[in-house]
PDB file of C-alpha atoms in Angstrom:
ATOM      1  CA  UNK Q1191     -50.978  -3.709 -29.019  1.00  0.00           C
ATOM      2  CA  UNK Q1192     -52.893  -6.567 -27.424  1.00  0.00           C
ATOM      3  CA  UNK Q1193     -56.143  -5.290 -29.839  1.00  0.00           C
ATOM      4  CA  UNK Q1194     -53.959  -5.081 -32.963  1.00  0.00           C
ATOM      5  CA  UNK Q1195     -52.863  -8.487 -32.260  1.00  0.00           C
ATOM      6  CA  UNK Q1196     -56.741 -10.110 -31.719  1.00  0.00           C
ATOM      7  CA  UNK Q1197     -58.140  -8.337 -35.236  1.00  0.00           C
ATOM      8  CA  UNK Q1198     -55.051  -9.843 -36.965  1.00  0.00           C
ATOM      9  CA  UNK Q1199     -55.649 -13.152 -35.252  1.00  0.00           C
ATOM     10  CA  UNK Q1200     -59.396 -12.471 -36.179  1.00  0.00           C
ATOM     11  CA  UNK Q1201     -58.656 -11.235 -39.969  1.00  0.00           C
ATOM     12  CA  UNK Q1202     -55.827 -14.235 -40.429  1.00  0.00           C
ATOM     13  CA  UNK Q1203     -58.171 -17.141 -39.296  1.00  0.00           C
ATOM     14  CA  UNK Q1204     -61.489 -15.881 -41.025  1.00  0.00           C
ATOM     15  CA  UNK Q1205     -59.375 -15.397 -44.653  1.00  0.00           C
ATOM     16  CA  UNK Q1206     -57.798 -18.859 -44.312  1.00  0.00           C
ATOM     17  CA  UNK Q1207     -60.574 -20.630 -43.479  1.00  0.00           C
ATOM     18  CA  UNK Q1208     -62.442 -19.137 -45.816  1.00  0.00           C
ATOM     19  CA  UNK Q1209     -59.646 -19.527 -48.475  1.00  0.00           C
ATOM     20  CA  UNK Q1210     -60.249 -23.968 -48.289  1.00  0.00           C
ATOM     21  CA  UNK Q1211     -63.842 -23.441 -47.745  1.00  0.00           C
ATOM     22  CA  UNK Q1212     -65.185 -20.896 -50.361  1.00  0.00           C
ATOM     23  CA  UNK Q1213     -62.241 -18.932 -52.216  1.00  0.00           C
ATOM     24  CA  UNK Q1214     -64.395 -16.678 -54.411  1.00  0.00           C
ATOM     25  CA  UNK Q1215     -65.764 -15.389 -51.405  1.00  0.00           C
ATOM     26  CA  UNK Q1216     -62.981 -13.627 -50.469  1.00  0.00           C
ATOM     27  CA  UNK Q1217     -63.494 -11.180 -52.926  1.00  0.00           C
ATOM     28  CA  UNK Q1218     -65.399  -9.424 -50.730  1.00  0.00           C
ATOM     29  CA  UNK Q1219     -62.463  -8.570 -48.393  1.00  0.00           C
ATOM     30  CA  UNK Q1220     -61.052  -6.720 -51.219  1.00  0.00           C
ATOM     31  CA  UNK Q1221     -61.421  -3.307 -52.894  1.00  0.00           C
ATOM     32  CA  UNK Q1222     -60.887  -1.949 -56.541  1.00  0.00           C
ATOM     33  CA  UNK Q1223     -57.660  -0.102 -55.943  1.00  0.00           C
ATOM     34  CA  UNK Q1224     -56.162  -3.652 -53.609  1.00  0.00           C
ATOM     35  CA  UNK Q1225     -53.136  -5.098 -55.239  1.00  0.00           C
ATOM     36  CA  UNK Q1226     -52.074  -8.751 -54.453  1.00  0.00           C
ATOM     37  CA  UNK Q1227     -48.498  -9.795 -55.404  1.00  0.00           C
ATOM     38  CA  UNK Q1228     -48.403 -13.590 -55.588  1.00  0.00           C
ATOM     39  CA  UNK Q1229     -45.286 -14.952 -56.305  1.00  0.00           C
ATOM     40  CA  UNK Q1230     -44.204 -12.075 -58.036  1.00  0.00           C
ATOM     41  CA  UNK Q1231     -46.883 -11.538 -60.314  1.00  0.00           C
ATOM     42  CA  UNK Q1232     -49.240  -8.061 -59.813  1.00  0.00           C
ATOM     43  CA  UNK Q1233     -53.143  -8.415 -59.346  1.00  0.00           C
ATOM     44  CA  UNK Q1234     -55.292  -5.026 -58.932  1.00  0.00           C
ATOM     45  CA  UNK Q1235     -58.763  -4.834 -57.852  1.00  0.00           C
ATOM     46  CA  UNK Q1236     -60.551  -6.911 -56.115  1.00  0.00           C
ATOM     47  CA  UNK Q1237     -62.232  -8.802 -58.837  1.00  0.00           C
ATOM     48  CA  UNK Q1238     -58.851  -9.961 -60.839  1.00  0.00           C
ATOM     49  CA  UNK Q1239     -57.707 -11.275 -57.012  1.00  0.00           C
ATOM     50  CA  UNK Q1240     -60.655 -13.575 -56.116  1.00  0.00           C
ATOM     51  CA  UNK Q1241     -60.139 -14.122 -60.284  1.00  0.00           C
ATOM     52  CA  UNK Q1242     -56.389 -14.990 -59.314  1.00  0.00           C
ATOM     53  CA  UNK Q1243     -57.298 -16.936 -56.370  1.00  0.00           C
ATOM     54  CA  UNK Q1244     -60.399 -19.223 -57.264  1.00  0.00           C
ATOM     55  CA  UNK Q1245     -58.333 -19.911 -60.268  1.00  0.00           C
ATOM     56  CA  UNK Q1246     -55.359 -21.434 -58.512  1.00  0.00           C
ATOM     57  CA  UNK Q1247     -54.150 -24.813 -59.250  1.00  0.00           C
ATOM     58  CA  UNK Q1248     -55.210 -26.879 -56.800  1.00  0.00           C
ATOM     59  CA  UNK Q1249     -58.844 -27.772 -55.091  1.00  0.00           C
ATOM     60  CA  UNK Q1250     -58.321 -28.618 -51.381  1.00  0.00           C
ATOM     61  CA  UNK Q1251     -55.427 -26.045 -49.549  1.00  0.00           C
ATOM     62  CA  UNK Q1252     -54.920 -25.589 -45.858  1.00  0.00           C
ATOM     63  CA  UNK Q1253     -52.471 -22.962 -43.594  1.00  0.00           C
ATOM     64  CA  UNK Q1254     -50.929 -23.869 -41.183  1.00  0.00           C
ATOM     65  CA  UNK Q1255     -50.028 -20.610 -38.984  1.00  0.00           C
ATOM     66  CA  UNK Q1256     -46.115 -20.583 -37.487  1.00  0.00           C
ATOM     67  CA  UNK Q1257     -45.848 -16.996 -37.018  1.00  0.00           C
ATOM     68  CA  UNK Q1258     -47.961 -13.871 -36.900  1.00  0.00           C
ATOM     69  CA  UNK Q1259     -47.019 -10.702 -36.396  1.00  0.00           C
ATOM     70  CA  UNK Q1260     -48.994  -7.473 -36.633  1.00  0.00           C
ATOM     71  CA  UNK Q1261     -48.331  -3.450 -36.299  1.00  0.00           C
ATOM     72  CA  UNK Q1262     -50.040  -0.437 -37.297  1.00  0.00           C
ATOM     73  CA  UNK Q1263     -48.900   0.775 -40.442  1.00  0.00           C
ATOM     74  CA  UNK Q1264     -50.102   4.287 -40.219  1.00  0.00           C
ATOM     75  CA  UNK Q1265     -50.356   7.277 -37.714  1.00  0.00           C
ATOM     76  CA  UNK Q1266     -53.140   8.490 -39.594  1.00  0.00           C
ATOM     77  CA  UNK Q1267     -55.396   5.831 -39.736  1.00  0.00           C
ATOM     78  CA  UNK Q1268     -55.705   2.603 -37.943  1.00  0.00           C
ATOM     79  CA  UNK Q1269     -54.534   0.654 -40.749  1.00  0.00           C
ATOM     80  CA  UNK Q1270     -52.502  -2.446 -39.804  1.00  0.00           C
ATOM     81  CA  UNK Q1271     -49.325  -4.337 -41.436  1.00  0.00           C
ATOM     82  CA  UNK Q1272     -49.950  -8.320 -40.686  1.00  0.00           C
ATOM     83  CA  UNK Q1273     -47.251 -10.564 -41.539  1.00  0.00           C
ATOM     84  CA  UNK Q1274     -47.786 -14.751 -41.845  1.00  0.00           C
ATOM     85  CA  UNK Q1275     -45.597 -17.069 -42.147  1.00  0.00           C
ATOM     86  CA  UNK Q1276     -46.365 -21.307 -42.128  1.00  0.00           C
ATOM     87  CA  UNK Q1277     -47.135 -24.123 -43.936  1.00  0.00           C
ATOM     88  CA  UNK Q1278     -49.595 -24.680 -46.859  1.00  0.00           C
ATOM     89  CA  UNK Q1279     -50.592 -28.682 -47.568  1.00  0.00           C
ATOM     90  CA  UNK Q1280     -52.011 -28.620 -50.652  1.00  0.00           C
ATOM     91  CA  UNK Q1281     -55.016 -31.563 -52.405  1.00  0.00           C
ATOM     92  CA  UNK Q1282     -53.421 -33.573 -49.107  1.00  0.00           C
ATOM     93  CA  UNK Q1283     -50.275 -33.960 -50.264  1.00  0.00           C
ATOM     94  CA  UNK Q1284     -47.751 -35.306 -47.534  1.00  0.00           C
ATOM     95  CA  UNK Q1285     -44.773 -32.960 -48.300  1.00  0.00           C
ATOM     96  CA  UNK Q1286     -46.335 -29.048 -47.473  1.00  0.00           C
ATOM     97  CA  UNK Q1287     -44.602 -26.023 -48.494  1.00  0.00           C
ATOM     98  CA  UNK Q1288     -43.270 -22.906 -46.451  1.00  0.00           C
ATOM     99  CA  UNK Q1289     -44.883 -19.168 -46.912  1.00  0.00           C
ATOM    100  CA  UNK Q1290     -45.150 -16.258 -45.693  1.00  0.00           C
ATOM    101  CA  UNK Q1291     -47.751 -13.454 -46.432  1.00  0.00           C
ATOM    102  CA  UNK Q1292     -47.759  -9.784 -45.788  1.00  0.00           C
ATOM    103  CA  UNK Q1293     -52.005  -7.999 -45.418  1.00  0.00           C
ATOM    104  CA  UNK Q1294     -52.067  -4.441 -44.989  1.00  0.00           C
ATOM    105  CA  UNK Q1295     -55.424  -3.767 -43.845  1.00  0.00           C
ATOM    106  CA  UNK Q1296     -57.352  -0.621 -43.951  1.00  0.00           C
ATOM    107  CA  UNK Q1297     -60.274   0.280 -41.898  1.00  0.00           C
ATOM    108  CA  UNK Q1298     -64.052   0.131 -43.640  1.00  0.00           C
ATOM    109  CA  UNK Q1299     -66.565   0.838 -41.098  1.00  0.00           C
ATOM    110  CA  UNK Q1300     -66.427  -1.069 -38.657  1.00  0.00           C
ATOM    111  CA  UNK Q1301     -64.134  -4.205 -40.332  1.00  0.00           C
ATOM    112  CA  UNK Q1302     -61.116  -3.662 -42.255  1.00  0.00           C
ATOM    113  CA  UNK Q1303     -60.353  -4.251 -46.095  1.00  0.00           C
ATOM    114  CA  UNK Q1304     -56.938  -5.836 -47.843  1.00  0.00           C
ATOM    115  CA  UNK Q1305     -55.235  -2.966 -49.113  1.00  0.00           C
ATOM    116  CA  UNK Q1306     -52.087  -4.979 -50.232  1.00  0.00           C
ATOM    117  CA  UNK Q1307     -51.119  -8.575 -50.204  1.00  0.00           C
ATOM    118  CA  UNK Q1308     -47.721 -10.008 -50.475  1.00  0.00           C
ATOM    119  CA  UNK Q1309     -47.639 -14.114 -50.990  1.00  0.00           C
ATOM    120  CA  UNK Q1310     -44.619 -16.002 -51.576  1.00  0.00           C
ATOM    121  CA  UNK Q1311     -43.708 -19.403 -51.138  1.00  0.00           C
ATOM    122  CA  UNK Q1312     -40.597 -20.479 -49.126  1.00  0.00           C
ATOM    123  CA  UNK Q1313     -38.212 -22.675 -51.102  1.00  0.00           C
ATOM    124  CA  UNK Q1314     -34.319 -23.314 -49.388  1.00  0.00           C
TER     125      UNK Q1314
END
């Protein structure tokens, strides 16, 4: 478990950092047949997400990590289920919001691609 729990750490802190820094890049973590729910609303394929996602209204966004939790997800593959949860301060404002997120990742050679993508925000 302890090398499921360094790739999500890995995987989590690579896509939000690169999330602030250079959203449309994260298209490449995608594939054609990934879905991303975000806030209820389906996205499929990996260009409608970064489409989705660099298209997002607001400019400066950073996570702040509470929990993380990861499993595998299959017995077939070593495909993993990571689940998020934290706070998101958005263009600096002083009042952030709760989320959680849910990755299923799949392996690509020797790195792993988003499968599915759960966001939600946290009101209550």
């Amino acid at each position: 478990m302890a090398e499921i729990n360094k790739v999500a750490t890995e995987f989590t802190t690579f896509y939000y950092q690169t999330f602030s820094s250079n959203r449309s890049s994260l298209v490449n973590l995608y594939r054609p047949q990934s879905m991303l729910t975000w806030e209820g609303q389906q996205i499929l394929g990996a260009e409608a997400i970064a489409e989705k996602l660099t298209n997002l209204p607001f400019q400066k966004v950073e996570h702040k990590i509470t929990t993380l939790d990861a499993q595998p997800s299959s017995t077939s593959i070593a495909s993993l289920l990571v689940a998020v949860t934290g706070l998101l301060v958005v263009d600096d404002s002083p009042n952030p919001l709760q989320f959680s997120q849910i990755f299923q990742l799949i392996p690509d050679g020797g790195s792993y691609f988003v499968f599915n993508d759960v966001f939600r925000l946290n009101y209550g």
